[in-house]
Tab-separated table of C-alpha atoms and ligand atoms in Angstrom:
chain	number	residue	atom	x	y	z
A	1	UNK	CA	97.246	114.789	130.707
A	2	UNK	CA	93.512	113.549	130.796
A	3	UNK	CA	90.967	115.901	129.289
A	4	UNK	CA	87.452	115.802	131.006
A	5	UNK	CA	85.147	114.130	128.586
A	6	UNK	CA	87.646	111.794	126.683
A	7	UNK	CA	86.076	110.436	123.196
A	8	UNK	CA	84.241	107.046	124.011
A	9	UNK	CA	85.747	104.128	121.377
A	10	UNK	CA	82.538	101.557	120.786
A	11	UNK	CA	83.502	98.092	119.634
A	12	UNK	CA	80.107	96.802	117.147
A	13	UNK	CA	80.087	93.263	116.072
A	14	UNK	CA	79.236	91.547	112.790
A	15	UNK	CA	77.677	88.509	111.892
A	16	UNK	CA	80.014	86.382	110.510
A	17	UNK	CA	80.568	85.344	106.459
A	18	UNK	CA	82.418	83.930	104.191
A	19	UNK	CA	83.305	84.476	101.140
A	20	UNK	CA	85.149	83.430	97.956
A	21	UNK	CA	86.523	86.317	96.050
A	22	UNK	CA	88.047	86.567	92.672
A	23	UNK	CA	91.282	88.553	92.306
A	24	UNK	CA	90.671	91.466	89.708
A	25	UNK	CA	94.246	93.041	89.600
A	26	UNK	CA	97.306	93.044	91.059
A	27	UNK	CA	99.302	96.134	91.413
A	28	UNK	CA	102.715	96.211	93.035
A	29	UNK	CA	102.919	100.204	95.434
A	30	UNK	CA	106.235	99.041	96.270
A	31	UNK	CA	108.638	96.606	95.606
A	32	UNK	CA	108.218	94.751	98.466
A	33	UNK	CA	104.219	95.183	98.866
A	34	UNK	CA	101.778	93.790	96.796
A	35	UNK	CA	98.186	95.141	96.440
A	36	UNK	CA	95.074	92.450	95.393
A	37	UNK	CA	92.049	94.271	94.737
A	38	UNK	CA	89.134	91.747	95.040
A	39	UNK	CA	85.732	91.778	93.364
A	40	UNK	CA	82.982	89.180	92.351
A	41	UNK	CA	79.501	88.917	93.416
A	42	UNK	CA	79.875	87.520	96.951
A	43	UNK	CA	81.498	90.525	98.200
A	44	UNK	CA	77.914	92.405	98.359
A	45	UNK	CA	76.922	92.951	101.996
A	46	UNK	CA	80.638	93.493	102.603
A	47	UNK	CA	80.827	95.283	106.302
A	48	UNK	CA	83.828	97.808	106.488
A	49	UNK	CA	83.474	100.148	109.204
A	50	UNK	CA	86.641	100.962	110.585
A	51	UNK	CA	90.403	101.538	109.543
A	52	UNK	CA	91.667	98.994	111.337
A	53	UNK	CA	89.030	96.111	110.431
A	54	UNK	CA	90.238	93.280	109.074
A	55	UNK	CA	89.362	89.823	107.803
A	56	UNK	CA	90.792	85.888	107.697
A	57	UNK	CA	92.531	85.487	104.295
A	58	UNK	CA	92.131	81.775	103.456
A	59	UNK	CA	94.293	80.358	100.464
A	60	UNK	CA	93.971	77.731	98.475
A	61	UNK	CA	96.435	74.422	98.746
A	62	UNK	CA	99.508	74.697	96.180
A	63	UNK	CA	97.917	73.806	92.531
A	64	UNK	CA	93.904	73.936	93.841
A	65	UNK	CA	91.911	76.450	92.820
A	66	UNK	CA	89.799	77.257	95.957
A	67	UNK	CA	90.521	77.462	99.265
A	68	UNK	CA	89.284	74.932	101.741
A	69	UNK	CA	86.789	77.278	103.957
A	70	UNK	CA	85.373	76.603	107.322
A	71	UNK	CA	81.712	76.654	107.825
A	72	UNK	CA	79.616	79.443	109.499
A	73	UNK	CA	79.060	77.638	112.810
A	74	UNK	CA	74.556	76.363	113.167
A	75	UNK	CA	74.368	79.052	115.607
A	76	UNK	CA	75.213	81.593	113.185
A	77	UNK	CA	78.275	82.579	115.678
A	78	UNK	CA	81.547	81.992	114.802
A	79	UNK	CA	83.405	79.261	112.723
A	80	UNK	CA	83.514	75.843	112.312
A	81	UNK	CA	86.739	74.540	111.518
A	82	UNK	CA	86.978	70.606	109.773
A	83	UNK	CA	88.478	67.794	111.925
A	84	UNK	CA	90.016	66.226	109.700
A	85	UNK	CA	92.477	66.974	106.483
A	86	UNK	CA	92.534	69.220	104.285
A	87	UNK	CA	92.500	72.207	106.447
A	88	UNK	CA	92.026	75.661	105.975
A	89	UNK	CA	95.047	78.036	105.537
A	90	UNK	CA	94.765	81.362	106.735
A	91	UNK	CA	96.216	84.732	107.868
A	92	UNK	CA	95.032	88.002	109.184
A	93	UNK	CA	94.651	90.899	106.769
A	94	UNK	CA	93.609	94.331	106.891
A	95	UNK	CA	91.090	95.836	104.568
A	96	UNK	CA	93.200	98.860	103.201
A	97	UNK	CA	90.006	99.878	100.983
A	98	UNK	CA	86.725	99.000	99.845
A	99	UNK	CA	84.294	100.380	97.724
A	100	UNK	CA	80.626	99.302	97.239
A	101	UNK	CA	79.923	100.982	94.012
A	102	UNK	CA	82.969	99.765	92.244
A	103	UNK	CA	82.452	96.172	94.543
A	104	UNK	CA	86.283	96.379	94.926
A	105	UNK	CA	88.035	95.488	98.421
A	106	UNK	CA	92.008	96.189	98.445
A	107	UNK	CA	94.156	94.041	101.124
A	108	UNK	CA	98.121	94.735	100.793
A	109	UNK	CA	100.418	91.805	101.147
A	110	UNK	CA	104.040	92.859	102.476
A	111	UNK	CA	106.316	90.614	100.738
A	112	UNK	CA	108.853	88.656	103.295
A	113	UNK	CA	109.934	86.008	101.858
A	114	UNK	CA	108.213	82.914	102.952
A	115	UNK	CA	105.056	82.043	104.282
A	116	UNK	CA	101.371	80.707	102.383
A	117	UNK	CA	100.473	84.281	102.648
A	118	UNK	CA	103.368	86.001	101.306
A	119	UNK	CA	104.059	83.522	98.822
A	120	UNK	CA	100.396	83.392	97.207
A	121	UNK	CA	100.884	87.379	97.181
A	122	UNK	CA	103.843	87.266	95.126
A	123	UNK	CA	102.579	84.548	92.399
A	124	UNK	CA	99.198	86.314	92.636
A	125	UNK	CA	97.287	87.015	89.356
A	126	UNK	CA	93.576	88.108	88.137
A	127	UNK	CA	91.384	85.511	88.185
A	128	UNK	CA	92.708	83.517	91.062
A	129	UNK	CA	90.464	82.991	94.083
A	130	UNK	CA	90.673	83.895	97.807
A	131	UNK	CA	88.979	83.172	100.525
A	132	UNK	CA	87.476	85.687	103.589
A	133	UNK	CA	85.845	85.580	106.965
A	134	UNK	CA	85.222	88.428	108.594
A	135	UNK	CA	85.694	91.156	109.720
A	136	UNK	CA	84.035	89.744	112.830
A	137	UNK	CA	83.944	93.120	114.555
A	138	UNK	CA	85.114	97.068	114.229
A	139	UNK	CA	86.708	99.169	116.478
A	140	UNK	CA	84.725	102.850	115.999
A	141	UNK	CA	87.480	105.490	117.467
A	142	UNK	CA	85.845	108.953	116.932
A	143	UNK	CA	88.451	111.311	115.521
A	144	UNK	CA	88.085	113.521	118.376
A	145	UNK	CA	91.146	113.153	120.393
A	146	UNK	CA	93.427	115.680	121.296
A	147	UNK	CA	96.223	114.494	119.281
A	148	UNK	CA	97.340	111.209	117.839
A	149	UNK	CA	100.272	108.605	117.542
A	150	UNK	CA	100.634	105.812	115.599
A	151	UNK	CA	103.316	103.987	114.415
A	152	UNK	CA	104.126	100.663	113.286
A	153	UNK	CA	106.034	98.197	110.678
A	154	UNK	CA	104.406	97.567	106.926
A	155	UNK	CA	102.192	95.053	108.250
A	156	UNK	CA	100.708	98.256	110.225
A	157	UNK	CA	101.075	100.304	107.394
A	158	UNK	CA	96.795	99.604	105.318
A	159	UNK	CA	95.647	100.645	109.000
A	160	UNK	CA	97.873	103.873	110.024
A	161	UNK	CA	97.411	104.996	105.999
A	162	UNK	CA	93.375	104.221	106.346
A	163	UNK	CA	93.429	106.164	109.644
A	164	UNK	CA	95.521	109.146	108.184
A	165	UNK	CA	92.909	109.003	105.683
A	166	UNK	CA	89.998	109.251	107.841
A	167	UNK	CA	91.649	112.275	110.470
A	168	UNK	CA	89.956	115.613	110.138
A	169	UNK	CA	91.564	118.691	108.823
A	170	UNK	CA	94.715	120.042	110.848
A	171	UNK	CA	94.347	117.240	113.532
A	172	UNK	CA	97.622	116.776	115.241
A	173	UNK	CA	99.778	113.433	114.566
A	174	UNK	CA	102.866	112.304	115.224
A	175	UNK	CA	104.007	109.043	112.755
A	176	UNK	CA	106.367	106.522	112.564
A	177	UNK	CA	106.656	104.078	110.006
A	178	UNK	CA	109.049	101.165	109.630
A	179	UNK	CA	110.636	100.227	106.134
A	180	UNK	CA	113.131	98.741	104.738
A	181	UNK	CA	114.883	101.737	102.774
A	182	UNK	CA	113.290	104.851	101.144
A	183	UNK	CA	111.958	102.251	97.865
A	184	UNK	CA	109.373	101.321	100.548
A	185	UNK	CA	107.572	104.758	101.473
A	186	UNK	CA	104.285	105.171	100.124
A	187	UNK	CA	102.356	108.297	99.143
A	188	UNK	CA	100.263	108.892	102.273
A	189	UNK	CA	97.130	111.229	101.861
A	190	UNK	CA	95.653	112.572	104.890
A	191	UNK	CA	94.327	116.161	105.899
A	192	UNK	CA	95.468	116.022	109.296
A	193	UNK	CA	98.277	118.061	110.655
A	194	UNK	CA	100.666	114.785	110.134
A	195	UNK	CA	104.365	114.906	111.416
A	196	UNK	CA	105.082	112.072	109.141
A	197	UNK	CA	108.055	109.890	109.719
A	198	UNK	CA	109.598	106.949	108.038
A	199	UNK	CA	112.253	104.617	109.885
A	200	UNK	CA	114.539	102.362	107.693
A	201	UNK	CA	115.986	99.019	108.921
A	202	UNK	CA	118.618	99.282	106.160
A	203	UNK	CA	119.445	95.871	106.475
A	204	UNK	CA	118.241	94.834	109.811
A	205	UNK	CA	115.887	92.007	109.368
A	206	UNK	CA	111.641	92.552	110.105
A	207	UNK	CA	111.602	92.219	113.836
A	208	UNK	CA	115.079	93.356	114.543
A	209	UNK	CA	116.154	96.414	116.049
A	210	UNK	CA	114.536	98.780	118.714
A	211	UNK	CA	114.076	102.050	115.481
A	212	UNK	CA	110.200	101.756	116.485
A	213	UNK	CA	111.328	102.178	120.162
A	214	UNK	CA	113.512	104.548	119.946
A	215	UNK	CA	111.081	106.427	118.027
A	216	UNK	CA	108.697	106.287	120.607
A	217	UNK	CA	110.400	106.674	123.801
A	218	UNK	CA	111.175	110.259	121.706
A	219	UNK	CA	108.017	111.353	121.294
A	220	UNK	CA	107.108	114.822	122.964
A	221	UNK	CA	103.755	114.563	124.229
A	222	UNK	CA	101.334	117.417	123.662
A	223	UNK	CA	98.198	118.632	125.690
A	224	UNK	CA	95.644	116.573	126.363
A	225	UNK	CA	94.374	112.924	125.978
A	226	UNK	CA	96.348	111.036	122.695
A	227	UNK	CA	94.664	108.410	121.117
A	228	UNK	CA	97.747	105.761	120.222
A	229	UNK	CA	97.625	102.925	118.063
A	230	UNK	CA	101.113	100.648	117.357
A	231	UNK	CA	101.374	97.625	115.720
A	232	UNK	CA	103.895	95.241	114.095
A	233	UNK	CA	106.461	92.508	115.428
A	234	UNK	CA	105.470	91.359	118.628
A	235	UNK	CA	108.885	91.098	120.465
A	236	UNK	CA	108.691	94.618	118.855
A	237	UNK	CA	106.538	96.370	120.585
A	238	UNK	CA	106.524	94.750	124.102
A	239	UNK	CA	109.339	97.343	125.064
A	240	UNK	CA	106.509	100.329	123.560
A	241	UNK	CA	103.885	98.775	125.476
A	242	UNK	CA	105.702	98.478	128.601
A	243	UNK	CA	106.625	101.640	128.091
A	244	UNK	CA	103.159	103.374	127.256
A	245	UNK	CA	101.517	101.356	129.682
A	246	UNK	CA	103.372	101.003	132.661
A	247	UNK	CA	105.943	103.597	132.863
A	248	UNK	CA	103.394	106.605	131.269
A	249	UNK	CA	100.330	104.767	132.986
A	250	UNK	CA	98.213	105.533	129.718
A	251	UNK	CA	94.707	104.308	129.351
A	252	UNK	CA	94.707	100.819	127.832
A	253	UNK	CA	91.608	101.755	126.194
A	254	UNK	CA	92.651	104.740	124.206
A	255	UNK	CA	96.430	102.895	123.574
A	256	UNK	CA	95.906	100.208	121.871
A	257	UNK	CA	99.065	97.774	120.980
A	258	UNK	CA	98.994	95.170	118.916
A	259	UNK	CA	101.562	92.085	117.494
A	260	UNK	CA	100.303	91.628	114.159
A	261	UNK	CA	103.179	89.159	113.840
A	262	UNK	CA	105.798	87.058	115.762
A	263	UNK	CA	109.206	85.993	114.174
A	264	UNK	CA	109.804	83.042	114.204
A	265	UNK	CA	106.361	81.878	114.396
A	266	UNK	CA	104.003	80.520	111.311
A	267	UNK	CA	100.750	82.622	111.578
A	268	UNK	CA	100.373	84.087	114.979
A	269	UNK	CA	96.306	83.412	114.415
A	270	UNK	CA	95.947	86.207	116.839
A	271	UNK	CA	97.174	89.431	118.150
A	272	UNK	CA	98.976	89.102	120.686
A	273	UNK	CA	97.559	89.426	124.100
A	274	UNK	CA	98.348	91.916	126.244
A	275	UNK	CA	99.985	90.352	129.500
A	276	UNK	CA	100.271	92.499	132.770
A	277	UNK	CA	104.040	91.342	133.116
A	278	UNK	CA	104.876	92.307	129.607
B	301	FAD	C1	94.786	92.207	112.749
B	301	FAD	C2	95.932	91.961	111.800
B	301	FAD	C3	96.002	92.668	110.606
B	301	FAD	C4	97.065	92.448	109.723
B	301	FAD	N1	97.110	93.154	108.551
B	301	FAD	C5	98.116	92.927	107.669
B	301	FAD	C6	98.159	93.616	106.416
B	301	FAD	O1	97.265	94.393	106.068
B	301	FAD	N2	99.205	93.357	105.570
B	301	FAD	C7	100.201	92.451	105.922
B	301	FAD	O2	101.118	92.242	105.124
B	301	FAD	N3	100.178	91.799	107.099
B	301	FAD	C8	99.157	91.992	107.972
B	301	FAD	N4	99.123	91.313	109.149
B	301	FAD	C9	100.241	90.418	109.477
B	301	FAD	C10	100.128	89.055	108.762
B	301	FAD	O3	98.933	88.407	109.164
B	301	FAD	C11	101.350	88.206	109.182
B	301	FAD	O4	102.532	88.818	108.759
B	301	FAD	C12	101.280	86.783	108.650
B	301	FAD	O5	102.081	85.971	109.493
B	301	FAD	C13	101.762	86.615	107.221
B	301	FAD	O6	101.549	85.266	106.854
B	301	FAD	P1	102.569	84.428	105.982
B	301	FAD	O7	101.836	83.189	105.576
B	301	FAD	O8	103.155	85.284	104.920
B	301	FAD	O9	103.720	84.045	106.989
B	301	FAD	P2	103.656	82.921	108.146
B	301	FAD	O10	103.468	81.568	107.535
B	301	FAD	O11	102.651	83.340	109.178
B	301	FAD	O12	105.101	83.014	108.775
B	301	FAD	C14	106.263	82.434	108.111
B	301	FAD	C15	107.515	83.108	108.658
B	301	FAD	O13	107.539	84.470	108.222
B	301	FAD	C16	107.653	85.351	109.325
B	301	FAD	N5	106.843	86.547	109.033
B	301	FAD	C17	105.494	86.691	109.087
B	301	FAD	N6	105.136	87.946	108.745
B	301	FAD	C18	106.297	88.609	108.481
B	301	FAD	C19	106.593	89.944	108.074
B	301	FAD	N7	105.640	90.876	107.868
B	301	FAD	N8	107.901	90.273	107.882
B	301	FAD	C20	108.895	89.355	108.071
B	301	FAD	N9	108.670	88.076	108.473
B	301	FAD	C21	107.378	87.716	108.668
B	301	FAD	C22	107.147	84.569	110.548
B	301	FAD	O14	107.758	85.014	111.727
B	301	FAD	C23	107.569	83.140	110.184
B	301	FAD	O15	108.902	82.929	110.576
B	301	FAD	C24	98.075	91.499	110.044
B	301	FAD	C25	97.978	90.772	111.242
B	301	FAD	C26	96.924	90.999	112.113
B	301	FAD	C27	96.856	90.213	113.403
């Protein structure tokens, strides 16, 4: 299954920044997602690099107007978080677009119910501010893999579209995307050869069910050396990386797994590590 020469993925680093954005509009792609696009003049010098870059959303306290922010640390590396109250809020978001010219940066919310995140998203309206850190870093995958396979829940769903986006003409992919119901799908534009798949939960809750498993465990592999990204619920996915990992033995490096979110748990502030024993 390994080609000679597989694509090498480079990891560059960013100096850190933050920011406080203004929210310009507030669109709704579907009924349970909700799209902020974000202007104002601190988001010049705004790094995005990669699909899957993204950036600490801090929100302001219930009836203040800006969000408590940390500090860029003296050594210009890293954050600096206060000791003492208040403290900043903040969640992990992926920047679905950004564009310099129009100084516009997109992040979609998935609407679940509770939450500061998902909550904010769902009351949000132009004019209110947001904080940003970030992104500290970009993963650079050239699109020169044999084939590709990503799938993932709506959390996942800013970086598979971006990617799908980005893939050249008539590249193969295989995709599988976790919804709710058929109200949920978006429009996906991409010119790569996309076998294009969407999984409903009707009615399962977000983190139930093994759909994205099942899915996966399906998945005919073609010729050559896949490049595989997955992301969503944590106790999700540690059956698909078990799977992709130890019983196919695939590269860590070009199959890349990621918990973007744990039930259960307020603001896993980080994806979740990849254990041998998982
Ligand atoms: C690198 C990275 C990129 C991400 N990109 C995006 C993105 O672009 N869009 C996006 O919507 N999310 C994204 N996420 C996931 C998002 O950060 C989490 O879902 C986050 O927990 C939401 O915060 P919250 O304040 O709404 O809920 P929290 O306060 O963190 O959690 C409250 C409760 O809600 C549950 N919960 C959290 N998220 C969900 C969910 N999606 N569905 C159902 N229940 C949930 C928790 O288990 C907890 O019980 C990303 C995460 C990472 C690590």
């Amino acid at each position: 299954m390994e080609t000679k020469n597989p694509p090498t993925i480079e990891v560059v680093y960013h100096d850190i920044t933050v920011r406080t954005l203004e929210v310009l509009r507030v669109t709704r792609p579907t009924p349970r997602m909700v799209r902020v696009t974000l202007g104002g003049p601190e988001l010049e010098g705004f790094i995005d690099r990669s699909p899957a870059d993204h950036v600490k959303v801090f929100f302001p306290e219930p009836g203040a107007e800006l969000p408590v922010l940390p500090r860029i640390a003296d050594d210009g590396d890293g954050l600096e978080f206060p000791t003492e109250p208040p403290f900043p809020t903040s969640r992990d978001y992926t920047t679905r677009r950004f564009d310099a010219e129009a100084g516009e940066l997109d992040l979609d919310f998935v609407l679940h119910g509770n939450g500061v995140a998902s909550v904010w998203a769902e009351r949000a309206r132009p004019g209110m501010k947001l904080g940003l850190a970030g992104p500290r870093g970009s993963i650079l995958v050239p699109w020169e893999f044999d084939w590709y396979l990503f799938a993932g829940d709506e959390t996942a769903l800013p970086a598979i579209c971006r990617m799908l986006e980005d893939l050249p003409q008539g590249a193969p992919a295989k995709v599988f995307l976790l919804v709710d119901d058929a109200q949920e799908e978006h429009p996906v534009d991409t010119r790569a050869d996309a076998e294009i798949v969407w999984l409903h939960r009707n009615g399962l809750r977000h983190g139930e069910g093994d759909l994205l498993e099942r899915a996966v465990k399906g998945v005919e592999f073609l010729p050559g050396q896949p490049f595989i990204w997955v992301a969503g619920e944590a106790g999700e996915l540690k059956p698909i990386r078990r799977y992709l990992h130890r019983e196919l033995g695939l590269d860590r490096e070009y199959t890349d797994v990621d918990g973007f979110w744990k039930r259960g748990t307020v603001n896993l502030d980080h994806h979740e590590p990849i254990e041998e024993d998982d």
